[in-house]
PDB file of C-alpha atoms in Angstrom:
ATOM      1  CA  UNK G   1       0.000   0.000   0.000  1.00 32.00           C
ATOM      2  CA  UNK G   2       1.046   3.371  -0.643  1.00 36.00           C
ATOM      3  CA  UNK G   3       2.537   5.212   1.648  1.00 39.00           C
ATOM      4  CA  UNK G   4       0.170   8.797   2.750  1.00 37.00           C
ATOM      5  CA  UNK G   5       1.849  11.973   2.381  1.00 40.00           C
ATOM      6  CA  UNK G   6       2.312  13.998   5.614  1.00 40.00           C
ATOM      7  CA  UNK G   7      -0.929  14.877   7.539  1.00 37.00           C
ATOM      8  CA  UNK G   8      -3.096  12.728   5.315  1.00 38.00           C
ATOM      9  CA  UNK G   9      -4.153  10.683   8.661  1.00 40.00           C
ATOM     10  CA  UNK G  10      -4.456  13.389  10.310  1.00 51.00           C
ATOM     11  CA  UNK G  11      -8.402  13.917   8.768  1.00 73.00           C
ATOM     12  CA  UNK G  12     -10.283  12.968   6.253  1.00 87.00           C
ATOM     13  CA  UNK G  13      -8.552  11.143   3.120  1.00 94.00           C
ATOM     14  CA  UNK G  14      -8.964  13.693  -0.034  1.00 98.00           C
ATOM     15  CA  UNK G  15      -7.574  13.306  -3.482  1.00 98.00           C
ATOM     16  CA  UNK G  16      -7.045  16.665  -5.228  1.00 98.00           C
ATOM     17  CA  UNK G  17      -7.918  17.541  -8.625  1.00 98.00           C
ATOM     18  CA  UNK G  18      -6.105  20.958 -10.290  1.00 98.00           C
ATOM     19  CA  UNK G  19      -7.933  22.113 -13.455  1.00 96.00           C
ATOM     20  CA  UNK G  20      -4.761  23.883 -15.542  1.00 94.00           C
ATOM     21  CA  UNK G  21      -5.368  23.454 -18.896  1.00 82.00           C
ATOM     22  CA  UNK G  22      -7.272  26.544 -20.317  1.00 63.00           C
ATOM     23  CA  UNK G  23      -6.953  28.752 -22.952  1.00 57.00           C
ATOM     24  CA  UNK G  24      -5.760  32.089 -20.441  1.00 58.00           C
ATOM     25  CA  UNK G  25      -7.944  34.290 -22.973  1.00 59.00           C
ATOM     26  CA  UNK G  26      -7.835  37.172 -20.387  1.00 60.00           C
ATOM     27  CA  UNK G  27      -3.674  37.088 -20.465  1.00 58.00           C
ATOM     28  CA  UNK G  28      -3.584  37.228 -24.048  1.00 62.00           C
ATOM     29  CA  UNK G  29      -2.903  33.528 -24.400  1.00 68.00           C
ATOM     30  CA  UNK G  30      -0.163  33.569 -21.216  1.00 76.00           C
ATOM     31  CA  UNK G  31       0.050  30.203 -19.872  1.00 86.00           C
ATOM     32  CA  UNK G  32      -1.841  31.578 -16.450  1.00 88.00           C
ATOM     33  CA  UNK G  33      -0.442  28.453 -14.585  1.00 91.00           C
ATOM     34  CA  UNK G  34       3.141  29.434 -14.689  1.00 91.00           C
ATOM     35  CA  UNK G  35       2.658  32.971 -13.956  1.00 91.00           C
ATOM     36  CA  UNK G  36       4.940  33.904 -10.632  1.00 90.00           C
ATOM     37  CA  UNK G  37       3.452  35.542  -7.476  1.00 90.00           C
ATOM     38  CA  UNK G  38       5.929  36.294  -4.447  1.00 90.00           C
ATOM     39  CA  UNK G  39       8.433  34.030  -6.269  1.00 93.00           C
ATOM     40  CA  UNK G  40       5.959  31.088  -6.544  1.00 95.00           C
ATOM     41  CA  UNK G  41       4.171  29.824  -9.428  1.00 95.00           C
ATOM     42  CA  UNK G  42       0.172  29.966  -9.279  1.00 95.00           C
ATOM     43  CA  UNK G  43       0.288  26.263  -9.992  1.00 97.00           C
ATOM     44  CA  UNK G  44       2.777  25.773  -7.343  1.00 98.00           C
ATOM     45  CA  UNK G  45       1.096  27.880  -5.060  1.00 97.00           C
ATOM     46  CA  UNK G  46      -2.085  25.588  -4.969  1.00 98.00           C
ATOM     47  CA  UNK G  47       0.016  22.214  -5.194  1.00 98.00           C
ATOM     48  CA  UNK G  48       1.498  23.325  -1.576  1.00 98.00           C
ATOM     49  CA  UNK G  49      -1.861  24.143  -0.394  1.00 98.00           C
ATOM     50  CA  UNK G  50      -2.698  20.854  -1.603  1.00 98.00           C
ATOM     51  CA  UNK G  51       0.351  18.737  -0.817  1.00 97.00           C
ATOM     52  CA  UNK G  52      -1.545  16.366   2.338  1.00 97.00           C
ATOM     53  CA  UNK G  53      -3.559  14.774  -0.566  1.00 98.00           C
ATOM     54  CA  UNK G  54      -3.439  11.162  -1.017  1.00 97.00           C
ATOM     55  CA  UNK G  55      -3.170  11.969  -4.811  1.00 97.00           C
ATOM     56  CA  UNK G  56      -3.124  15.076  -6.949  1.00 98.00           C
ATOM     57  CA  UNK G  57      -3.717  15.067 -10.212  1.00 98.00           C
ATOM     58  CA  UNK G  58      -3.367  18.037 -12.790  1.00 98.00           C
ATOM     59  CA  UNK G  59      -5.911  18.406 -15.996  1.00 97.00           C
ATOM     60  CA  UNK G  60      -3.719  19.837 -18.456  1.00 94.00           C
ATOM     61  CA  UNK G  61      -0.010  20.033 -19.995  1.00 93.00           C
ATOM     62  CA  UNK G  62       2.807  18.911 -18.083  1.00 95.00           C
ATOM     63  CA  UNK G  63       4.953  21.271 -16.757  1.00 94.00           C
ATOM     64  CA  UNK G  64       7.660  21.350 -14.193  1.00 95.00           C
ATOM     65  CA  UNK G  65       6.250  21.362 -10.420  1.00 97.00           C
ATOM     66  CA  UNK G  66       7.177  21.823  -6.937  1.00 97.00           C
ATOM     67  CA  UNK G  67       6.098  18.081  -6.333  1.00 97.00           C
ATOM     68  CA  UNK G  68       5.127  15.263  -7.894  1.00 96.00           C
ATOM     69  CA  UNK G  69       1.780  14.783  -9.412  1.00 98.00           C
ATOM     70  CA  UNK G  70      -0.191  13.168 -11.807  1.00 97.00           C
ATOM     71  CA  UNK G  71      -1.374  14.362 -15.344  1.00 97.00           C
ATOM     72  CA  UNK G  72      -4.185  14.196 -17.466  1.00 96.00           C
ATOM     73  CA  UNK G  73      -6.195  15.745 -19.936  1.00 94.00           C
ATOM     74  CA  UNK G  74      -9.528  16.118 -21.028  1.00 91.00           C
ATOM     75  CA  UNK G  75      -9.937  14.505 -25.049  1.00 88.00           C
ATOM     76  CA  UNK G  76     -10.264  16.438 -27.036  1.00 86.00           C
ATOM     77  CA  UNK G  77      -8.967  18.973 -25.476  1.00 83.00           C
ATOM     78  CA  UNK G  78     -10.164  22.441 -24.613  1.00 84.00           C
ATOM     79  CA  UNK G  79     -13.359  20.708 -24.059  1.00 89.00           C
ATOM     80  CA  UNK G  80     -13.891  23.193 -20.303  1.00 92.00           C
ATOM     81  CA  UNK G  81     -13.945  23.024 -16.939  1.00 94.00           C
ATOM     82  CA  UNK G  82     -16.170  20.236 -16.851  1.00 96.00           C
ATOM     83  CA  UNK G  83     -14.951  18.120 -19.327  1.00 96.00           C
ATOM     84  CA  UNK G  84     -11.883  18.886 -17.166  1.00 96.00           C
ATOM     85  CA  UNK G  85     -13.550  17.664 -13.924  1.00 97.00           C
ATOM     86  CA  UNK G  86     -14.736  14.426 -15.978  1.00 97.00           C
ATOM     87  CA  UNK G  87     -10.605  13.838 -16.231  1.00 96.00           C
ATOM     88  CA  UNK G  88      -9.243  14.558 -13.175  1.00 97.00           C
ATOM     89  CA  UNK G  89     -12.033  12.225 -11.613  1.00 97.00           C
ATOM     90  CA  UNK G  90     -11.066   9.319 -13.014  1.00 95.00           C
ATOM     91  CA  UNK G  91      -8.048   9.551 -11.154  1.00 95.00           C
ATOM     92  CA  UNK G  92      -8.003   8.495  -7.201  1.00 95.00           C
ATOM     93  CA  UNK G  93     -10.091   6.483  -5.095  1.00 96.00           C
ATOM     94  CA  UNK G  94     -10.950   8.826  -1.621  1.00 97.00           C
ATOM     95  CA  UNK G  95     -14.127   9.397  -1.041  1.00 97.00           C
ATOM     96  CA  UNK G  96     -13.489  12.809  -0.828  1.00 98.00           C
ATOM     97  CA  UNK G  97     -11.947  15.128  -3.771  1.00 98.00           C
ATOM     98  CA  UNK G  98     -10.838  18.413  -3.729  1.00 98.00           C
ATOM     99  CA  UNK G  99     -11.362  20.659  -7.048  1.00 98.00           C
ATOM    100  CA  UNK G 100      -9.127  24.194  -7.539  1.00 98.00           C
ATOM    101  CA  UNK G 101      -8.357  25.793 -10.311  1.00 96.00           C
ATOM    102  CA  UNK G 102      -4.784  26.069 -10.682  1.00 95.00           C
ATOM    103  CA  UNK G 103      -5.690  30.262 -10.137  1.00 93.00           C
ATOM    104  CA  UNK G 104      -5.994  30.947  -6.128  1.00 96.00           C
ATOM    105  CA  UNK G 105      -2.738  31.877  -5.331  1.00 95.00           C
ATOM    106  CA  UNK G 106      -3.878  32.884  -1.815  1.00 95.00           C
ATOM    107  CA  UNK G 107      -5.076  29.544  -0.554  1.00 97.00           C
ATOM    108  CA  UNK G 108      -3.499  27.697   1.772  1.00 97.00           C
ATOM    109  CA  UNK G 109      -3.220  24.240   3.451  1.00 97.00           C
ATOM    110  CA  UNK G 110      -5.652  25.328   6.580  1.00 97.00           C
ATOM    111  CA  UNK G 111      -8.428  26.410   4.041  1.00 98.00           C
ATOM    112  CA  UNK G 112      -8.152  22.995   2.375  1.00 98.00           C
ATOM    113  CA  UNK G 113      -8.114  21.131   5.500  1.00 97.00           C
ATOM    114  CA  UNK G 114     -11.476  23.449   7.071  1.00 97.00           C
ATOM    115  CA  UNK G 115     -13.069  22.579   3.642  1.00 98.00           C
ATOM    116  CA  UNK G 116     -12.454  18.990   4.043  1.00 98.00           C
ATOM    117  CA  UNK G 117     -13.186  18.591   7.528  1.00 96.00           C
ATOM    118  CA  UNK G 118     -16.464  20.992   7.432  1.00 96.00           C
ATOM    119  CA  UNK G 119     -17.824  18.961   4.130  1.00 96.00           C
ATOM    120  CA  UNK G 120     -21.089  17.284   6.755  1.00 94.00           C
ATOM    121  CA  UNK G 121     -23.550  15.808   5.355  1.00 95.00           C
ATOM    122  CA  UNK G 122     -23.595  18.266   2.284  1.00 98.00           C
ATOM    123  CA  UNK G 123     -22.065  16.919  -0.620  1.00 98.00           C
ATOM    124  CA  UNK G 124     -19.533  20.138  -1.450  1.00 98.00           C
ATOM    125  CA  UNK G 125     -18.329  22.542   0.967  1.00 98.00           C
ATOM    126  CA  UNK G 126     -17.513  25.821  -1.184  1.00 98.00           C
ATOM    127  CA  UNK G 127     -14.826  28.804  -0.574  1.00 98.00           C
ATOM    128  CA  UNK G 128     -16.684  32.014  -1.562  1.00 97.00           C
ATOM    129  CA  UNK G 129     -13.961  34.868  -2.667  1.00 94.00           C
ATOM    130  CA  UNK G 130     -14.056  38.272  -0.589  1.00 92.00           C
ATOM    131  CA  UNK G 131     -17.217  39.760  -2.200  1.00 93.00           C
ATOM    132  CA  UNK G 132     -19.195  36.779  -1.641  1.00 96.00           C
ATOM    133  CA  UNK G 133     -19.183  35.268  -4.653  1.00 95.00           C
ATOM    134  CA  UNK G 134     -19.631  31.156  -4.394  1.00 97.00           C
ATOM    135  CA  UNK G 135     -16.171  28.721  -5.822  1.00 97.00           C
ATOM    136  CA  UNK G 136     -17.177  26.059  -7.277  1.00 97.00           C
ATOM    137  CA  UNK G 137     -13.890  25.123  -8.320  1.00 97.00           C
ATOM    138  CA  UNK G 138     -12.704  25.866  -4.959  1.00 98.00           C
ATOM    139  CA  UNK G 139     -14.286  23.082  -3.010  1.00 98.00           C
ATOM    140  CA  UNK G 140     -14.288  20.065  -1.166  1.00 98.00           C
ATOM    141  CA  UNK G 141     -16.723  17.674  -2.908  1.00 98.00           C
ATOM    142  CA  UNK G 142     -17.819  13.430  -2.214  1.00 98.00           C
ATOM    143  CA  UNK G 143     -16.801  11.608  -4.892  1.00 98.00           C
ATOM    144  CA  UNK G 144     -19.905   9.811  -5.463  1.00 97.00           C
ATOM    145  CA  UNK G 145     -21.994  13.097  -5.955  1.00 98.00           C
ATOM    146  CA  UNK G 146     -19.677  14.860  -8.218  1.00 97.00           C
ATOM    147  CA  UNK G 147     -19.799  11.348 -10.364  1.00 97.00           C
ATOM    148  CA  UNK G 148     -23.604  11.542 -10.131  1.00 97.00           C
ATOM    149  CA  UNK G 149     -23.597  15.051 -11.468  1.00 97.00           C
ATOM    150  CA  UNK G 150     -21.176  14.437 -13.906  1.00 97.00           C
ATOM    151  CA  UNK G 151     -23.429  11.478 -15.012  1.00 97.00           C
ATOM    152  CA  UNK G 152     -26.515  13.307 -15.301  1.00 96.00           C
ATOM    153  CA  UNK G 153     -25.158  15.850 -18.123  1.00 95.00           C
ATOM    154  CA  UNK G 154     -24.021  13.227 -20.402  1.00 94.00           C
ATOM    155  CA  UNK G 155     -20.981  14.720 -22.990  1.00 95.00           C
ATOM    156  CA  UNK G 156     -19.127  17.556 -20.300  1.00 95.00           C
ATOM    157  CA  UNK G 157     -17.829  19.286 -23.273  1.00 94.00           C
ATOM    158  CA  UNK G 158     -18.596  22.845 -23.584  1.00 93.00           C
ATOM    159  CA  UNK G 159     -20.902  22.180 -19.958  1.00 95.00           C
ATOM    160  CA  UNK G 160     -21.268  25.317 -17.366  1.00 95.00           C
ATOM    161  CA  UNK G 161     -20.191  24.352 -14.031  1.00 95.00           C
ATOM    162  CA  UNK G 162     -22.835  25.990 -12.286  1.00 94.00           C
ATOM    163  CA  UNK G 163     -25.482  24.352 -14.262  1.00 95.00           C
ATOM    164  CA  UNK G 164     -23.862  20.893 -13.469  1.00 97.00           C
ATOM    165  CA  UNK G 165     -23.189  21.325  -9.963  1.00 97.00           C
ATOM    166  CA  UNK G 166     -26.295  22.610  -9.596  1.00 96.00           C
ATOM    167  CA  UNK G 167     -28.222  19.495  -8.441  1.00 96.00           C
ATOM    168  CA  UNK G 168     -25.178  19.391  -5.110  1.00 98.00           C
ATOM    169  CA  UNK G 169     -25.960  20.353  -1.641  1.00 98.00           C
ATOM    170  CA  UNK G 170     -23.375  23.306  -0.883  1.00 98.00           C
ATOM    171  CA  UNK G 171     -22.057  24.329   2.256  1.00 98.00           C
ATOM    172  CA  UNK G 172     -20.753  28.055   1.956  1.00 98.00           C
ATOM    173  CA  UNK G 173     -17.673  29.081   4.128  1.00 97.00           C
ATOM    174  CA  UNK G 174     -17.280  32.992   5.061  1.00 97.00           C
ATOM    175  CA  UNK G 175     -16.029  35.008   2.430  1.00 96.00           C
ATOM    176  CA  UNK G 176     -12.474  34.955   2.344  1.00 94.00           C
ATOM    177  CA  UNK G 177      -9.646  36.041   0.420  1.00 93.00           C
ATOM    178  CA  UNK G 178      -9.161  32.551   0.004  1.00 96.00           C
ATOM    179  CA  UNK G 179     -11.023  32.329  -2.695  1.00 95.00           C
ATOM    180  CA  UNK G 180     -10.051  34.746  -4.744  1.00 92.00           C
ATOM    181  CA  UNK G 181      -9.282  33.420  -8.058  1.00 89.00           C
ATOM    182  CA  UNK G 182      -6.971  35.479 -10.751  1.00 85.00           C
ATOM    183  CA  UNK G 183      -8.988  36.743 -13.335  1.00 74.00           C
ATOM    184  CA  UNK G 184      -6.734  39.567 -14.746  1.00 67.00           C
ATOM    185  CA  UNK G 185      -3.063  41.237 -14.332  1.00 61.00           C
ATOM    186  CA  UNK G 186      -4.662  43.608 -11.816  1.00 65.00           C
ATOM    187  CA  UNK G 187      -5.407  40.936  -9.672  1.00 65.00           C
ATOM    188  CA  UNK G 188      -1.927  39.739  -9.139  1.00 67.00           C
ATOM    189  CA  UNK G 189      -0.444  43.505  -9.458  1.00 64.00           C
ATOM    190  CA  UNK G 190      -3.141  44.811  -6.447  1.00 54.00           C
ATOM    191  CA  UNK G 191      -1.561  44.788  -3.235  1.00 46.00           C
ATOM    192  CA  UNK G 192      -4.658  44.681  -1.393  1.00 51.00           C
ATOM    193  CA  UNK G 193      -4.798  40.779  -2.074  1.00 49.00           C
ATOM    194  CA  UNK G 194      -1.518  39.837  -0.650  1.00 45.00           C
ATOM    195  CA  UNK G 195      -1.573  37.457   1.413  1.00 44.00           C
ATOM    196  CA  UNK G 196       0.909  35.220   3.430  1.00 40.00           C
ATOM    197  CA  UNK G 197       0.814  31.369   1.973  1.00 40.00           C
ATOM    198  CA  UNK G 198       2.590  28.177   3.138  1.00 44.00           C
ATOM    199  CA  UNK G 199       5.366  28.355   0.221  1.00 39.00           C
ATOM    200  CA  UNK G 200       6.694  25.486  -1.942  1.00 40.00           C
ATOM    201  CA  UNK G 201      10.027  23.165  -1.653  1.00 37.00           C
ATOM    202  CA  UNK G 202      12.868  23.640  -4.350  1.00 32.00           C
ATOM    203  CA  UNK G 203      11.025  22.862  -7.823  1.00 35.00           C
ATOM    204  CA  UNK G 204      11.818  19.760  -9.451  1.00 33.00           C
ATOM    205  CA  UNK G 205      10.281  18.207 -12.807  1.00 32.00           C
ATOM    206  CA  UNK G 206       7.060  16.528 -12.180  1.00 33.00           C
ATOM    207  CA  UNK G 207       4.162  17.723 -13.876  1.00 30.00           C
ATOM    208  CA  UNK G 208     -13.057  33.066 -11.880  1.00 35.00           C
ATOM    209  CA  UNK G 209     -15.211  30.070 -12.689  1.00 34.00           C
ATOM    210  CA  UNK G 210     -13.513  29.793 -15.784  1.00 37.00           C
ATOM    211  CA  UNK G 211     -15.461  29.853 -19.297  1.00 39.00           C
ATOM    212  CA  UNK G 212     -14.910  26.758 -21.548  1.00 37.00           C
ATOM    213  CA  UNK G 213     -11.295  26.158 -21.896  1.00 39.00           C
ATOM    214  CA  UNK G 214     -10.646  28.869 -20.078  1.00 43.00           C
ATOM    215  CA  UNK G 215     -10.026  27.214 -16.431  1.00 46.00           C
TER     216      UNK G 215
END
Protein backbone atom coordinates (compact mmCIF):
# COMPACT_ATOMS: atom_id res chain seq x y z
CA UNK A 1 0.00 0.00 0.00
CA UNK A 2 1.05 3.37 -0.64
CA UNK A 3 2.54 5.21 1.65
CA UNK A 4 0.17 8.80 2.75
CA UNK A 5 1.85 11.97 2.38
CA UNK A 6 2.31 14.00 5.61
CA UNK A 7 -0.93 14.88 7.54
CA UNK A 8 -3.10 12.73 5.32
CA UNK A 9 -4.15 10.68 8.66
CA UNK A 10 -4.46 13.39 10.31
CA UNK A 11 -8.40 13.92 8.77
CA UNK A 12 -10.28 12.97 6.25
CA UNK A 13 -8.55 11.14 3.12
CA UNK A 14 -8.96 13.69 -0.03
CA UNK A 15 -7.57 13.31 -3.48
CA UNK A 16 -7.04 16.66 -5.23
CA UNK A 17 -7.92 17.54 -8.62
CA UNK A 18 -6.10 20.96 -10.29
CA UNK A 19 -7.93 22.11 -13.45
CA UNK A 20 -4.76 23.88 -15.54
CA UNK A 21 -5.37 23.45 -18.90
CA UNK A 22 -7.27 26.54 -20.32
CA UNK A 23 -6.95 28.75 -22.95
CA UNK A 24 -5.76 32.09 -20.44
CA UNK A 25 -7.94 34.29 -22.97
CA UNK A 26 -7.84 37.17 -20.39
CA UNK A 27 -3.67 37.09 -20.47
CA UNK A 28 -3.58 37.23 -24.05
CA UNK A 29 -2.90 33.53 -24.40
CA UNK A 30 -0.16 33.57 -21.22
CA UNK A 31 0.05 30.20 -19.87
CA UNK A 32 -1.84 31.58 -16.45
CA UNK A 33 -0.44 28.45 -14.58
CA UNK A 34 3.14 29.43 -14.69
CA UNK A 35 2.66 32.97 -13.96
CA UNK A 36 4.94 33.90 -10.63
CA UNK A 37 3.45 35.54 -7.48
CA UNK A 38 5.93 36.29 -4.45
CA UNK A 39 8.43 34.03 -6.27
CA UNK A 40 5.96 31.09 -6.54
CA UNK A 41 4.17 29.82 -9.43
CA UNK A 42 0.17 29.97 -9.28
CA UNK A 43 0.29 26.26 -9.99
CA UNK A 44 2.78 25.77 -7.34
CA UNK A 45 1.10 27.88 -5.06
CA UNK A 46 -2.09 25.59 -4.97
CA UNK A 47 0.02 22.21 -5.19
CA UNK A 48 1.50 23.33 -1.58
CA UNK A 49 -1.86 24.14 -0.39
CA UNK A 50 -2.70 20.85 -1.60
CA UNK A 51 0.35 18.74 -0.82
CA UNK A 52 -1.55 16.37 2.34
CA UNK A 53 -3.56 14.77 -0.57
CA UNK A 54 -3.44 11.16 -1.02
CA UNK A 55 -3.17 11.97 -4.81
CA UNK A 56 -3.12 15.08 -6.95
CA UNK A 57 -3.72 15.07 -10.21
CA UNK A 58 -3.37 18.04 -12.79
CA UNK A 59 -5.91 18.41 -16.00
CA UNK A 60 -3.72 19.84 -18.46
CA UNK A 61 -0.01 20.03 -19.99
CA UNK A 62 2.81 18.91 -18.08
CA UNK A 63 4.95 21.27 -16.76
CA UNK A 64 7.66 21.35 -14.19
CA UNK A 65 6.25 21.36 -10.42
CA UNK A 66 7.18 21.82 -6.94
CA UNK A 67 6.10 18.08 -6.33
CA UNK A 68 5.13 15.26 -7.89
CA UNK A 69 1.78 14.78 -9.41
CA UNK A 70 -0.19 13.17 -11.81
CA UNK A 71 -1.37 14.36 -15.34
CA UNK A 72 -4.19 14.20 -17.47
CA UNK A 73 -6.19 15.75 -19.94
CA UNK A 74 -9.53 16.12 -21.03
CA UNK A 75 -9.94 14.50 -25.05
CA UNK A 76 -10.26 16.44 -27.04
CA UNK A 77 -8.97 18.97 -25.48
CA UNK A 78 -10.16 22.44 -24.61
CA UNK A 79 -13.36 20.71 -24.06
CA UNK A 80 -13.89 23.19 -20.30
CA UNK A 81 -13.95 23.02 -16.94
CA UNK A 82 -16.17 20.24 -16.85
CA UNK A 83 -14.95 18.12 -19.33
CA UNK A 84 -11.88 18.89 -17.17
CA UNK A 85 -13.55 17.66 -13.92
CA UNK A 86 -14.74 14.43 -15.98
CA UNK A 87 -10.60 13.84 -16.23
CA UNK A 88 -9.24 14.56 -13.17
CA UNK A 89 -12.03 12.23 -11.61
CA UNK A 90 -11.07 9.32 -13.01
CA UNK A 91 -8.05 9.55 -11.15
CA UNK A 92 -8.00 8.50 -7.20
CA UNK A 93 -10.09 6.48 -5.10
CA UNK A 94 -10.95 8.83 -1.62
CA UNK A 95 -14.13 9.40 -1.04
CA UNK A 96 -13.49 12.81 -0.83
CA UNK A 97 -11.95 15.13 -3.77
CA UNK A 98 -10.84 18.41 -3.73
CA UNK A 99 -11.36 20.66 -7.05
CA UNK A 100 -9.13 24.19 -7.54
CA UNK A 101 -8.36 25.79 -10.31
CA UNK A 102 -4.78 26.07 -10.68
CA UNK A 103 -5.69 30.26 -10.14
CA UNK A 104 -5.99 30.95 -6.13
CA UNK A 105 -2.74 31.88 -5.33
CA UNK A 106 -3.88 32.88 -1.82
CA UNK A 107 -5.08 29.54 -0.55
CA UNK A 108 -3.50 27.70 1.77
CA UNK A 109 -3.22 24.24 3.45
CA UNK A 110 -5.65 25.33 6.58
CA UNK A 111 -8.43 26.41 4.04
CA UNK A 112 -8.15 23.00 2.38
CA UNK A 113 -8.11 21.13 5.50
CA UNK A 114 -11.48 23.45 7.07
CA UNK A 115 -13.07 22.58 3.64
CA UNK A 116 -12.45 18.99 4.04
CA UNK A 117 -13.19 18.59 7.53
CA UNK A 118 -16.46 20.99 7.43
CA UNK A 119 -17.82 18.96 4.13
CA UNK A 120 -21.09 17.28 6.76
CA UNK A 121 -23.55 15.81 5.35
CA UNK A 122 -23.59 18.27 2.28
CA UNK A 123 -22.07 16.92 -0.62
CA UNK A 124 -19.53 20.14 -1.45
CA UNK A 125 -18.33 22.54 0.97
CA UNK A 126 -17.51 25.82 -1.18
CA UNK A 127 -14.83 28.80 -0.57
CA UNK A 128 -16.68 32.01 -1.56
CA UNK A 129 -13.96 34.87 -2.67
CA UNK A 130 -14.06 38.27 -0.59
CA UNK A 131 -17.22 39.76 -2.20
CA UNK A 132 -19.19 36.78 -1.64
CA UNK A 133 -19.18 35.27 -4.65
CA UNK A 134 -19.63 31.16 -4.39
CA UNK A 135 -16.17 28.72 -5.82
CA UNK A 136 -17.18 26.06 -7.28
CA UNK A 137 -13.89 25.12 -8.32
CA UNK A 138 -12.70 25.87 -4.96
CA UNK A 139 -14.29 23.08 -3.01
CA UNK A 140 -14.29 20.07 -1.17
CA UNK A 141 -16.72 17.67 -2.91
CA UNK A 142 -17.82 13.43 -2.21
CA UNK A 143 -16.80 11.61 -4.89
CA UNK A 144 -19.90 9.81 -5.46
CA UNK A 145 -21.99 13.10 -5.95
CA UNK A 146 -19.68 14.86 -8.22
CA UNK A 147 -19.80 11.35 -10.36
CA UNK A 148 -23.60 11.54 -10.13
CA UNK A 149 -23.60 15.05 -11.47
CA UNK A 150 -21.18 14.44 -13.91
CA UNK A 151 -23.43 11.48 -15.01
CA UNK A 152 -26.51 13.31 -15.30
CA UNK A 153 -25.16 15.85 -18.12
CA UNK A 154 -24.02 13.23 -20.40
CA UNK A 155 -20.98 14.72 -22.99
CA UNK A 156 -19.13 17.56 -20.30
CA UNK A 157 -17.83 19.29 -23.27
CA UNK A 158 -18.60 22.85 -23.58
CA UNK A 159 -20.90 22.18 -19.96
CA UNK A 160 -21.27 25.32 -17.37
CA UNK A 161 -20.19 24.35 -14.03
CA UNK A 162 -22.83 25.99 -12.29
CA UNK A 163 -25.48 24.35 -14.26
CA UNK A 164 -23.86 20.89 -13.47
CA UNK A 165 -23.19 21.32 -9.96
CA UNK A 166 -26.30 22.61 -9.60
CA UNK A 167 -28.22 19.49 -8.44
CA UNK A 168 -25.18 19.39 -5.11
CA UNK A 169 -25.96 20.35 -1.64
CA UNK A 170 -23.38 23.31 -0.88
CA UNK A 171 -22.06 24.33 2.26
CA UNK A 172 -20.75 28.05 1.96
CA UNK A 173 -17.67 29.08 4.13
CA UNK A 174 -17.28 32.99 5.06
CA UNK A 175 -16.03 35.01 2.43
CA UNK A 176 -12.47 34.95 2.34
CA UNK A 177 -9.65 36.04 0.42
CA UNK A 178 -9.16 32.55 0.00
CA UNK A 179 -11.02 32.33 -2.70
CA UNK A 180 -10.05 34.75 -4.74
CA UNK A 181 -9.28 33.42 -8.06
CA UNK A 182 -6.97 35.48 -10.75
CA UNK A 183 -8.99 36.74 -13.33
CA UNK A 184 -6.73 39.57 -14.75
CA UNK A 185 -3.06 41.24 -14.33
CA UNK A 186 -4.66 43.61 -11.82
CA UNK A 187 -5.41 40.94 -9.67
CA UNK A 188 -1.93 39.74 -9.14
CA UNK A 189 -0.44 43.50 -9.46
CA UNK A 190 -3.14 44.81 -6.45
CA UNK A 191 -1.56 44.79 -3.24
CA UNK A 192 -4.66 44.68 -1.39
CA UNK A 193 -4.80 40.78 -2.07
CA UNK A 194 -1.52 39.84 -0.65
CA UNK A 195 -1.57 37.46 1.41
CA UNK A 196 0.91 35.22 3.43
CA UNK A 197 0.81 31.37 1.97
CA UNK A 198 2.59 28.18 3.14
CA UNK A 199 5.37 28.35 0.22
CA UNK A 200 6.69 25.49 -1.94
CA UNK A 201 10.03 23.17 -1.65
CA UNK A 202 12.87 23.64 -4.35
CA UNK A 203 11.02 22.86 -7.82
CA UNK A 204 11.82 19.76 -9.45
CA UNK A 205 10.28 18.21 -12.81
CA UNK A 206 7.06 16.53 -12.18
CA UNK A 207 4.16 17.72 -13.88
CA UNK A 208 -13.06 33.07 -11.88
CA UNK A 209 -15.21 30.07 -12.69
CA UNK A 210 -13.51 29.79 -15.78
CA UNK A 211 -15.46 29.85 -19.30
CA UNK A 212 -14.91 26.76 -21.55
CA UNK A 213 -11.29 26.16 -21.90
CA UNK A 214 -10.65 28.87 -20.08
CA UNK A 215 -10.03 27.21 -16.43
Amino acid sequence: MAEQPPGAEAGTAYDVVVLAGGASRRFGGVDKATLVLEGVSLLDRVLTATESAASTVVVGPERTTCRAVSWTQEHPPAGGPVAGVAAGLRCGTAPVVVLVSCDLPWLTSDDVAGLVDGLGEHDGHGLRDIGGREQPLAAAYRRDALTAALEAIGDPRDQSIRRTFAPLTMRWAEPTRAGRDVDSWADLDDPATAAPTDRPPSRHPGESVPQPGDF
